[in-house]
Short mmCIF file of C-alpha atoms in Angstrom, two decimals:
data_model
loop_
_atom_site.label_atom_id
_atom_site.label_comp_id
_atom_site.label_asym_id
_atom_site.label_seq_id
_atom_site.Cartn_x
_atom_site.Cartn_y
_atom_site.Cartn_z
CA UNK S 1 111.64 53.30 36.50
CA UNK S 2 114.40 52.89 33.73
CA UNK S 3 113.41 50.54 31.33
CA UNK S 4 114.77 46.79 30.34
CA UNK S 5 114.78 45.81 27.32
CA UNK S 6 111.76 43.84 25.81
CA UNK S 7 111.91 40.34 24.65
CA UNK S 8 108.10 40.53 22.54
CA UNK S 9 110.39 42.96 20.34
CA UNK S 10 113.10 40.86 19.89
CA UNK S 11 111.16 37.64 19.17
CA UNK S 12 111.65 36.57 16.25
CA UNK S 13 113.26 39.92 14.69
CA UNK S 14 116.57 39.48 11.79
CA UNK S 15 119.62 41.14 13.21
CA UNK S 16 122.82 41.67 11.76
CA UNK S 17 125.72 42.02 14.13
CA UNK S 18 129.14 42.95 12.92
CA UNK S 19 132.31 41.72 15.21
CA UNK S 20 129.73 39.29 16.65
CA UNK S 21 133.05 36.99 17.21
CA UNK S 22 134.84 39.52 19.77
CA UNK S 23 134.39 40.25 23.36
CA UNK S 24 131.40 42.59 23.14
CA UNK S 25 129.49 41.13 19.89
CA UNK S 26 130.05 37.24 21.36
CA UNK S 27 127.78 39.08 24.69
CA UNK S 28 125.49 40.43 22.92
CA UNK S 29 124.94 37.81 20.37
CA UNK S 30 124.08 35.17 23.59
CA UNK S 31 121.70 38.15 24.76
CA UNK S 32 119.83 38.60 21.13
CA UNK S 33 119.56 34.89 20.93
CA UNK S 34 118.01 34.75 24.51
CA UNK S 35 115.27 37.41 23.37
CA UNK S 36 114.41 35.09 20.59
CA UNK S 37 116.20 37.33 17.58
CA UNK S 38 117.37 35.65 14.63
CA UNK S 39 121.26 36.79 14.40
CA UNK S 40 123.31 36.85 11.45
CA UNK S 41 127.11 37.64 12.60
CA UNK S 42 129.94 38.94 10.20
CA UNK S 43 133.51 39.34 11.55
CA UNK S 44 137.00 38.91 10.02
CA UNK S 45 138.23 35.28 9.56
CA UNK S 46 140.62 35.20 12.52
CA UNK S 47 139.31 35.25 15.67
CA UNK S 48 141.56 38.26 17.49
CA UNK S 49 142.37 36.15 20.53
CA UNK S 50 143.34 32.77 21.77
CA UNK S 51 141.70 31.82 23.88
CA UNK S 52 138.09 33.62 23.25
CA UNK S 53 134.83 33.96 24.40
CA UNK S 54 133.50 33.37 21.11
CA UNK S 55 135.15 29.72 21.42
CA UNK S 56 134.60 29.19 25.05
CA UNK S 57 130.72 29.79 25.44
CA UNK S 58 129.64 27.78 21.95
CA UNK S 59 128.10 31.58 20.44
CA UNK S 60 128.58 29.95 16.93
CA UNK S 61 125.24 27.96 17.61
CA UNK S 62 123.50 31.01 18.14
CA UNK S 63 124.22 32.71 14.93
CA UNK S 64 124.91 32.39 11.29
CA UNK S 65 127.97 32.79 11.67
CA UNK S 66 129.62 35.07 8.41
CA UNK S 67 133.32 35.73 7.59
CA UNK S 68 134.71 38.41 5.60
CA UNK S 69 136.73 41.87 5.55
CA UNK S 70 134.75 44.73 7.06
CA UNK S 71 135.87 46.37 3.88
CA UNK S 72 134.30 44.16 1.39
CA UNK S 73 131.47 45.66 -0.07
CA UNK S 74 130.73 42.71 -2.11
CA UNK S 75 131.16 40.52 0.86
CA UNK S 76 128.80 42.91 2.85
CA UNK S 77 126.38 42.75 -0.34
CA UNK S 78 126.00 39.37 -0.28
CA UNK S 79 125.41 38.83 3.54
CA UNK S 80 122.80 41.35 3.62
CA UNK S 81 121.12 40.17 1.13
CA UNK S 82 120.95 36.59 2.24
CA UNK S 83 119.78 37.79 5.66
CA UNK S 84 117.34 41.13 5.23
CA UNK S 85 118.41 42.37 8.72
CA UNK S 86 115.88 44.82 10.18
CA UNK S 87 117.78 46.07 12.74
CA UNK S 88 122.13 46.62 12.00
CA UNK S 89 124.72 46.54 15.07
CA UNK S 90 128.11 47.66 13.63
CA UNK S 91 130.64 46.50 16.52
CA UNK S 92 133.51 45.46 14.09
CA UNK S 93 136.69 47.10 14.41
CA UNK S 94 140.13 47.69 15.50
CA UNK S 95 139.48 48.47 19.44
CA UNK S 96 142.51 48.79 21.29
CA UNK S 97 144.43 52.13 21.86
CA UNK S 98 148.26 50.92 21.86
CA UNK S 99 147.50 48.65 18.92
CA UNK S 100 146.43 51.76 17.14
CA UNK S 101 149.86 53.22 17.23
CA UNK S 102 151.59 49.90 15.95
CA UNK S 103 149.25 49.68 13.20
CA UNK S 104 147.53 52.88 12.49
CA UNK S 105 146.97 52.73 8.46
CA UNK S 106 144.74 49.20 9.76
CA UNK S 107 143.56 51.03 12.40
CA UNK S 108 142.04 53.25 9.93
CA UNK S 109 141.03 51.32 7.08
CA UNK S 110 138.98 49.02 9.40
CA UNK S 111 137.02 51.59 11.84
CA UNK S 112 136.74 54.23 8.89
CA UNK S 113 136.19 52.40 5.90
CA UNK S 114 134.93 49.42 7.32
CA UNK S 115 131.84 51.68 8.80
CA UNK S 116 131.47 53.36 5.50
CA UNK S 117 131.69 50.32 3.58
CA UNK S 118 128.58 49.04 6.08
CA UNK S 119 126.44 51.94 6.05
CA UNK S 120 126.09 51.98 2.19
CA UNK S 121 125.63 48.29 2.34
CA UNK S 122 122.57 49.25 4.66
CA UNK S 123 121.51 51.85 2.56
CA UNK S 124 121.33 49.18 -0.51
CA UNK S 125 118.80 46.99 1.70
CA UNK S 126 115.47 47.79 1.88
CA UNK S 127 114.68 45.37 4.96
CA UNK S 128 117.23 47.63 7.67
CA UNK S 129 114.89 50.17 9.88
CA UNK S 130 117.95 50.72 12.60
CA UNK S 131 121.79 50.75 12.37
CA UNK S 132 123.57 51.09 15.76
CA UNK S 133 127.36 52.49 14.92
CA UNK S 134 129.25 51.62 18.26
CA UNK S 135 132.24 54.11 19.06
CA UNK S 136 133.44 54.58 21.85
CA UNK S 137 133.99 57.28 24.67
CA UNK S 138 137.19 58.17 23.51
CA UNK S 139 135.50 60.16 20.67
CA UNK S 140 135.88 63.64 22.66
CA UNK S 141 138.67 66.19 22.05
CA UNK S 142 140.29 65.50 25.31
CA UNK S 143 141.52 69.00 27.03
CA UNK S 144 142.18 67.15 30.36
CA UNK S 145 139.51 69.63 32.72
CA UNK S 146 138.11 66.46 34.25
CA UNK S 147 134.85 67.18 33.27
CA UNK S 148 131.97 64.32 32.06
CA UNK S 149 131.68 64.68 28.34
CA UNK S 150 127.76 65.68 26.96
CA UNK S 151 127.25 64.49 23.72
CA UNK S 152 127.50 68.05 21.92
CA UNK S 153 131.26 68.16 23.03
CA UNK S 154 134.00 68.82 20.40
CA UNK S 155 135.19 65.23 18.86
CA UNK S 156 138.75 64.84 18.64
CA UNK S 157 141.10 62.28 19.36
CA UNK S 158 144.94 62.23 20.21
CA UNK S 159 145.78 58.45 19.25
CA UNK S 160 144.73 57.02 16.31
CA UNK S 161 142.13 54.83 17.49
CA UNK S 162 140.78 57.71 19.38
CA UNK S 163 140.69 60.06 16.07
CA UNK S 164 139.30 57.19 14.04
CA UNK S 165 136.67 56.67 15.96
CA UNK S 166 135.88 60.25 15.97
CA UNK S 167 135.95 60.13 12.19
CA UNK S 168 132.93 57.60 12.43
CA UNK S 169 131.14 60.38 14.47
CA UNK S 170 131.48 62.70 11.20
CA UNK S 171 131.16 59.71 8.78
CA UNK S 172 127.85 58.97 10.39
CA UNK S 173 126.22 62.22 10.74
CA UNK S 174 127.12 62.97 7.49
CA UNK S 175 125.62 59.65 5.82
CA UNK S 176 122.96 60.53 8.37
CA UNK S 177 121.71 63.99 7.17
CA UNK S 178 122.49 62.99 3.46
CA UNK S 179 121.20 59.07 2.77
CA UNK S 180 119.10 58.12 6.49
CA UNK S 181 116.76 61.38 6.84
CA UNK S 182 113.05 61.58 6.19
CA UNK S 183 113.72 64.51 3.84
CA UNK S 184 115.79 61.57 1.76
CA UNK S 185 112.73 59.69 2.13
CA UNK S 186 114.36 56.94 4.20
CA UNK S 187 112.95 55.12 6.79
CA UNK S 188 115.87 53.75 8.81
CA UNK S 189 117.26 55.51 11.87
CA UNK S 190 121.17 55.71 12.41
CA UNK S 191 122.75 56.12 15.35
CA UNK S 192 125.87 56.08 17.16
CA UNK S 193 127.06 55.32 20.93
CA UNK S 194 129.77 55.90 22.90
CA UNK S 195 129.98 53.44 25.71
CA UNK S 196 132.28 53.85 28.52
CA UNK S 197 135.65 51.31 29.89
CA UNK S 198 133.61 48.01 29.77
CA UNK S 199 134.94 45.16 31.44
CA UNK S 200 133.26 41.70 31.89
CA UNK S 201 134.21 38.26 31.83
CA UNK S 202 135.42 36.74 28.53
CA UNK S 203 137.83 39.26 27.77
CA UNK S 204 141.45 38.75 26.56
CA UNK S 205 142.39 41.07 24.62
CA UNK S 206 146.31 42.67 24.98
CA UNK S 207 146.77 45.82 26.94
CA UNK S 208 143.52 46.03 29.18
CA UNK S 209 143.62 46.27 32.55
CA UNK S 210 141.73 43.20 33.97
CA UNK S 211 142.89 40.33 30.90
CA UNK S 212 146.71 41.39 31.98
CA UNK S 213 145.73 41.09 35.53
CA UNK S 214 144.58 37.47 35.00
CA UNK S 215 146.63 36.58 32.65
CA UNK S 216 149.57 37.93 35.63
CA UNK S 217 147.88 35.54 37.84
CA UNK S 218 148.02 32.51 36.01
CA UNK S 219 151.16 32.87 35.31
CA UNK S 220 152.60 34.14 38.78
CA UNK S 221 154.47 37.32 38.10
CA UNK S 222 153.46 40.79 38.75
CA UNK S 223 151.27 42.88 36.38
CA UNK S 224 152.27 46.11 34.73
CA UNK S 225 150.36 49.43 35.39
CA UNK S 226 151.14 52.26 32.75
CA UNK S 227 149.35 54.48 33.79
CA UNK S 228 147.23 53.59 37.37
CA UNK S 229 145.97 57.39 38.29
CA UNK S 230 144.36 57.47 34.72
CA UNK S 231 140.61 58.15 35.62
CA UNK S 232 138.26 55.95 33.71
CA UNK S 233 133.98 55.15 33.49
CA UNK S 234 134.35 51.61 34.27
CA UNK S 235 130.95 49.39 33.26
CA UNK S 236 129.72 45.61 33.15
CA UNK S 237 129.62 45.20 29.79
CA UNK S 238 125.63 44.09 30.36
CA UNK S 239 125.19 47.61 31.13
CA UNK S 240 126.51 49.44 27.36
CA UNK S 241 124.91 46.17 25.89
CA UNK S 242 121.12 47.31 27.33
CA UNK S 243 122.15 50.72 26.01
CA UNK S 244 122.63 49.98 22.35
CA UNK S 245 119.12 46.78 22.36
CA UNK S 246 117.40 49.55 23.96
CA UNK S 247 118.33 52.42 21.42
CA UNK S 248 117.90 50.17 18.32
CA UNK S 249 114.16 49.80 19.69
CA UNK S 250 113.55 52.83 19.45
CA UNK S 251 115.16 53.76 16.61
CA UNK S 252 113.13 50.89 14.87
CA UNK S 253 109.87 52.88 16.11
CA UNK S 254 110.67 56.33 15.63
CA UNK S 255 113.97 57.12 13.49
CA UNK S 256 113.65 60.85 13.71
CA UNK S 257 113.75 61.40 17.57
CA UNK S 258 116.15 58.81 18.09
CA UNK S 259 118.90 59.54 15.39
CA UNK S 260 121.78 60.85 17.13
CA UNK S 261 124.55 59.99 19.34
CA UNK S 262 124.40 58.87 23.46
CA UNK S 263 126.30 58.27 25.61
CA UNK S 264 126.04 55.21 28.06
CA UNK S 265 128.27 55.68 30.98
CA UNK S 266 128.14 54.66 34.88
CA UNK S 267 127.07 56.81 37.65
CA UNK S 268 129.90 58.98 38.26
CA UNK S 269 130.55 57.61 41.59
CA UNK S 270 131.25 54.68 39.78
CA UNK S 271 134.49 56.81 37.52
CA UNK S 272 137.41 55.35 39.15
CA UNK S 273 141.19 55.40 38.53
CA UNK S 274 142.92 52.07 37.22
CA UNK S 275 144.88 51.51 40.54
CA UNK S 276 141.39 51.33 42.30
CA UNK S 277 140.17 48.58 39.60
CA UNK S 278 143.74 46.89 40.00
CA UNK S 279 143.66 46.84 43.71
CA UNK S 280 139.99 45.56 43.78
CA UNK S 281 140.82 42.79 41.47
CA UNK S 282 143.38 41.67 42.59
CA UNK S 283 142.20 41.23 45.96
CA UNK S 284 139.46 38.49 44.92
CA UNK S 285 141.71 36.76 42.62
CA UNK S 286 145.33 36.63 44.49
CA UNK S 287 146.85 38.73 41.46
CA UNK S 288 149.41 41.73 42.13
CA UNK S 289 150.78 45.00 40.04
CA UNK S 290 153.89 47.26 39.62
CA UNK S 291 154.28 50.30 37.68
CA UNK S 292 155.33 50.19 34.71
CA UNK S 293 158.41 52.38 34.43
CA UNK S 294 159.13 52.31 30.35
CA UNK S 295 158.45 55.25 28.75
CA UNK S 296 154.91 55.00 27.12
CA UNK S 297 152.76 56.19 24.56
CA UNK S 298 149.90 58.67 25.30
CA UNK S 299 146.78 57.95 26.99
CA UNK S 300 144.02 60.46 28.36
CA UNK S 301 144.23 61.22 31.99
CA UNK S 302 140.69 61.41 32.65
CA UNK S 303 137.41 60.29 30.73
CA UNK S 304 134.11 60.91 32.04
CA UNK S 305 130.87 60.45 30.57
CA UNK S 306 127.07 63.10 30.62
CA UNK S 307 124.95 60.00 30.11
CA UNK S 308 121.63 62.38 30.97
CA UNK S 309 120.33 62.08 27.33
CA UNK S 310 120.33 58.38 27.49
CA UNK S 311 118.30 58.42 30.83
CA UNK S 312 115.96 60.78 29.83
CA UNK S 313 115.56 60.07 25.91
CA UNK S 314 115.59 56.00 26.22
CA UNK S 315 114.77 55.76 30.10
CA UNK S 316 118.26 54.10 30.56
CA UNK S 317 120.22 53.46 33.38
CA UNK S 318 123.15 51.16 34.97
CA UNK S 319 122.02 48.74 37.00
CA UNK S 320 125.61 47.75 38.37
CA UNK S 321 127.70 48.79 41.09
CA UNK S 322 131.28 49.32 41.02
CA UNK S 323 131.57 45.98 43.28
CA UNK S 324 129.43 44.10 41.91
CA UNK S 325 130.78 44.87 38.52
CA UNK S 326 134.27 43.84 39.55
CA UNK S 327 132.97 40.78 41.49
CA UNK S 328 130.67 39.42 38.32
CA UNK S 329 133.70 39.57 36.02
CA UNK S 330 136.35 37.91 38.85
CA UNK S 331 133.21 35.30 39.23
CA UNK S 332 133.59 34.59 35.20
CA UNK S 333 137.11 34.36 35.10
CA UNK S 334 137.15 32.15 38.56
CA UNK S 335 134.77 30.18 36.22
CA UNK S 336 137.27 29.51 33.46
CA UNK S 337 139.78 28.58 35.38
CA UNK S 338 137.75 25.86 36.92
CA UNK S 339 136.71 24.75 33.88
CA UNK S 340 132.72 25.65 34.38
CA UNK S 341 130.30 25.97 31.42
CA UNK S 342 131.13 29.23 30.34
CA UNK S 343 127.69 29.35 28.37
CA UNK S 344 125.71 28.50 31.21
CA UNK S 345 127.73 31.08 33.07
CA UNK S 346 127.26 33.59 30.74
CA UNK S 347 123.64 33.58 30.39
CA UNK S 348 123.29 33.12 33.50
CA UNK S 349 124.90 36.98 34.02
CA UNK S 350 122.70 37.96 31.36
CA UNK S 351 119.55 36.56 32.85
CA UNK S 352 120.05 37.98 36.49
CA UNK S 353 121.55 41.41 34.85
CA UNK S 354 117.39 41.51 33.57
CA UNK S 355 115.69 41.12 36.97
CA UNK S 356 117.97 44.33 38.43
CA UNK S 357 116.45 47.53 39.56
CA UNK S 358 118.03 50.55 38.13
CA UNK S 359 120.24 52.48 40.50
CA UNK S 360 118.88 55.50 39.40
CA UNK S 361 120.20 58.73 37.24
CA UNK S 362 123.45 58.01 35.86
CA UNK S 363 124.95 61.93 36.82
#
C-alpha cells in the first residue's frame, strides 16, 4: 500500500515555498495549508499570468505571502530569517521551454542562480532540516531511444531551460556533498525531483498544451499543435505534489537515505503523445486543433520517466488515471468558466485526491 501523505506531520510545521504564486506552488500551498503547515511563500513581484490561480482561489490567505528576486540574497536573508522554515520547497523559476529560447540569459540567471542563491540562504539558517529542489524531467541528455529515464541517466539538455535545469542537478549535488552531508556535520537533507508533464486546473501559462486549448475555446478558433506525436508522462499535478510532501518527510527524518534525486512519473501506460491529450480534451470541452505548420524550435520527441526508486524508497505511487486526469482538469476549467468557487473547487480535488487507492507500481 503506497503511502499518503500525513497531516500529524504537517500540523503545525514552518514551510518555506518558493514560486508559491505560480501554477504548481499556488496547489501546493492550498494542500500545506490543509495539513495544518504554517507557509511562508516568496515569488517575484509580478504574478506570470493574467488571469491566475494564485488570484482566482484566494491562496494569499493561506500564506505569508513574500516578494522579491530569486536572486536576492539579502532578500532571501531576510525572509528566512523572519520565518525559520524547517522544511524548504524551491519551485521558483523560469518553467517554460519556448520562453527559454526568447530569453535564455533570464532563463539562466533565475533557475541557476536563483537555486544557488537559495541553497546558501538555507545553509545560513539553522531552523531548515529539508530542501526540496524541483526540476523537472527534462533534466536527461535526450538521445531519442524511447526509453523511461532512471535517475542515474546522463543529464543534459538541448534547450536552455532543459540544460538549466540540468545545471541545478550538478549545482545541487555539488552543494550536497560539500555544505548538506553528515561528514560537514549538517543536519538538513537536500534533494531534488524531476516530475513529469503536469497538467491540472489553474493553469495558463503560454505554450502548454491544455491552457492553449482553452484559451482556443473561449475564443472560437482552432488551436495550434507543434508538435502532436511528441510522446510525453502526462500527470495531475496532485500526483508530483504527493511526491515532493512525501520526500520532504522523509528527508526531515532521515537526510542521509533520502538525499538524492527521484523521479515521480505516471504509469507508463499513462505516457501518451500530445494529439491523444488534444483529442481527449477537446472532446469534453467542444475545443478543436490544427497543426501547426511554422517552422519551430526544438523539442524532445519522447520523455519517459523510471519512477521505481520513488515507489520503492518513499512507497509512492500515482493514484490517477489518464481519464480521470484529463476529466479533473476539464472539470476545473468548466468551473471557471461558470464562475464557481475556484477555492472550494480546488480543495475539493485535493481532498478526494487523499482518499484514492494507489494504482499500483508506476513501471
Amino acid at each position: 500500500m503506497e503511502d499518503l501523505v500525513n497531516p500529524a506531520f504537517w500540523g503545525g510545521r514552518r514551510v518555506l515555498l518558493t514560486g508559491h504564486t505560480g501554477f504548481k506552488g499556488s496547489w501546493l500551498t492550498l494542500w500545506l495549508r490543509s495539513l495544518g503547515a504554517e507557509v511562508t511563500g516568496y515569488s517575484a513581484p509580478r504574478l506570470s499570468t493574467d488571469p491566475n490561480l494564485f488570484t482566482l482561489a484566494g491562496v494569499a490567505a493561506d500564506c505569508r505571502d513574500m516578494r522579491g528576486d530569486i536572486a536576492d540574497p539579502e532578500r532571501l536573508r531576510q525572509t528566512m530569517e523572519g520565518s525559520r522554515p524547517e522544511i524548504v520547497f524551491h519551485l521558483a523559476a523560469q518553467p517554460l521551454v519556448r520562453e527559454s529560447y526568447r530569453i535564455p540569459q533570464e532563463t539562466w540567471r533565475v533557475n541557476i542562480m536563483g537555486t544557488l542563491e537559495l541553497l546558501q540562504a538555507c545553509r545560513a539558517c539553522d531552523s531548515v532540516r529539508a530542501i526540496v529542489v524541483v526540476t523537472t524531467d527534462k533534466v536527461y541528455e535526450n538521445a531519442e531511444r524511447g526509453m523511461p529515464f532512471p535517475e542515474g541517466d546522463p543529464l543534459g539538455g538541448y534547450d536552455p531551460y532543459s540544460s538549466s535545469k540540468a545545471a541545478c542537478e550538478i549545482l545541487c549535488a555539488s552543494w550536497r556533498r560539500s555544505f548538506f552531508s553528515a561528514d560537514s556535520g549538517s543536519k538538513t537533507g537536500l534533494a531534488t525531483a524531476r516530475a513529469g508533464n503536469v497538467i491540472g486546473g489553474g493553469d495558463f501559462s503560454a505554450d502548454r498544451l491544455i491552457p492553449d486549448l482553452v484559451r482556443a475555446r473561449i475564443s472560437d478558433r482552432k488551436a495550434k499543435l507543434r508538435y502532436p506525436q511528441a510522446v510525453r508522462p502526462w500527470q495531475h499535478v496532485l500526483e508530483s505534489l504527493s511526491g515532493y510532501l512525501l520526500l520532504a518527510e522523509r528527508l526531515h527524518g532521515n537526510a542521509a537515505d533520502f538525499s538524492r534525486a527521484f523521479n515521480f512519473g505516471p504509469l507508463e501506460s499513462d505516457v501518451r503523445p500530445v494529439g491523444d491529450v488534444a483529442d481527449a480534451i477537446c472532446k469534453s470541452i467542444g475545443a478543436s486543433w490544427e497543426l501547426e505548420n511554422a517552422l519551430q524550435p526544438h523539442e524532445a520527441g519522447v520523455l519517459r520517466l523510471d519512477s521505481g526508486l520513488a515507489k520503492k524508497a518513499l512507497s509512492w505511487g500515482p493514484r490517477l488515471r489518464f481519464g480521470e486526469m484529463l476529466q479533473w482538469t476539464c472539470d476545473w476549467y468548466q468551473g471557471w468558466q461558470r464562475g464557481a468557487d475556484l477555492r472550494a473547487l480546488t480543495l475539493d480535488q485535493i481532498g478526494r485526491y487523499q482518499t484514492l487507492p494507489s494504482l499500483g507500481n508506476p513501471e
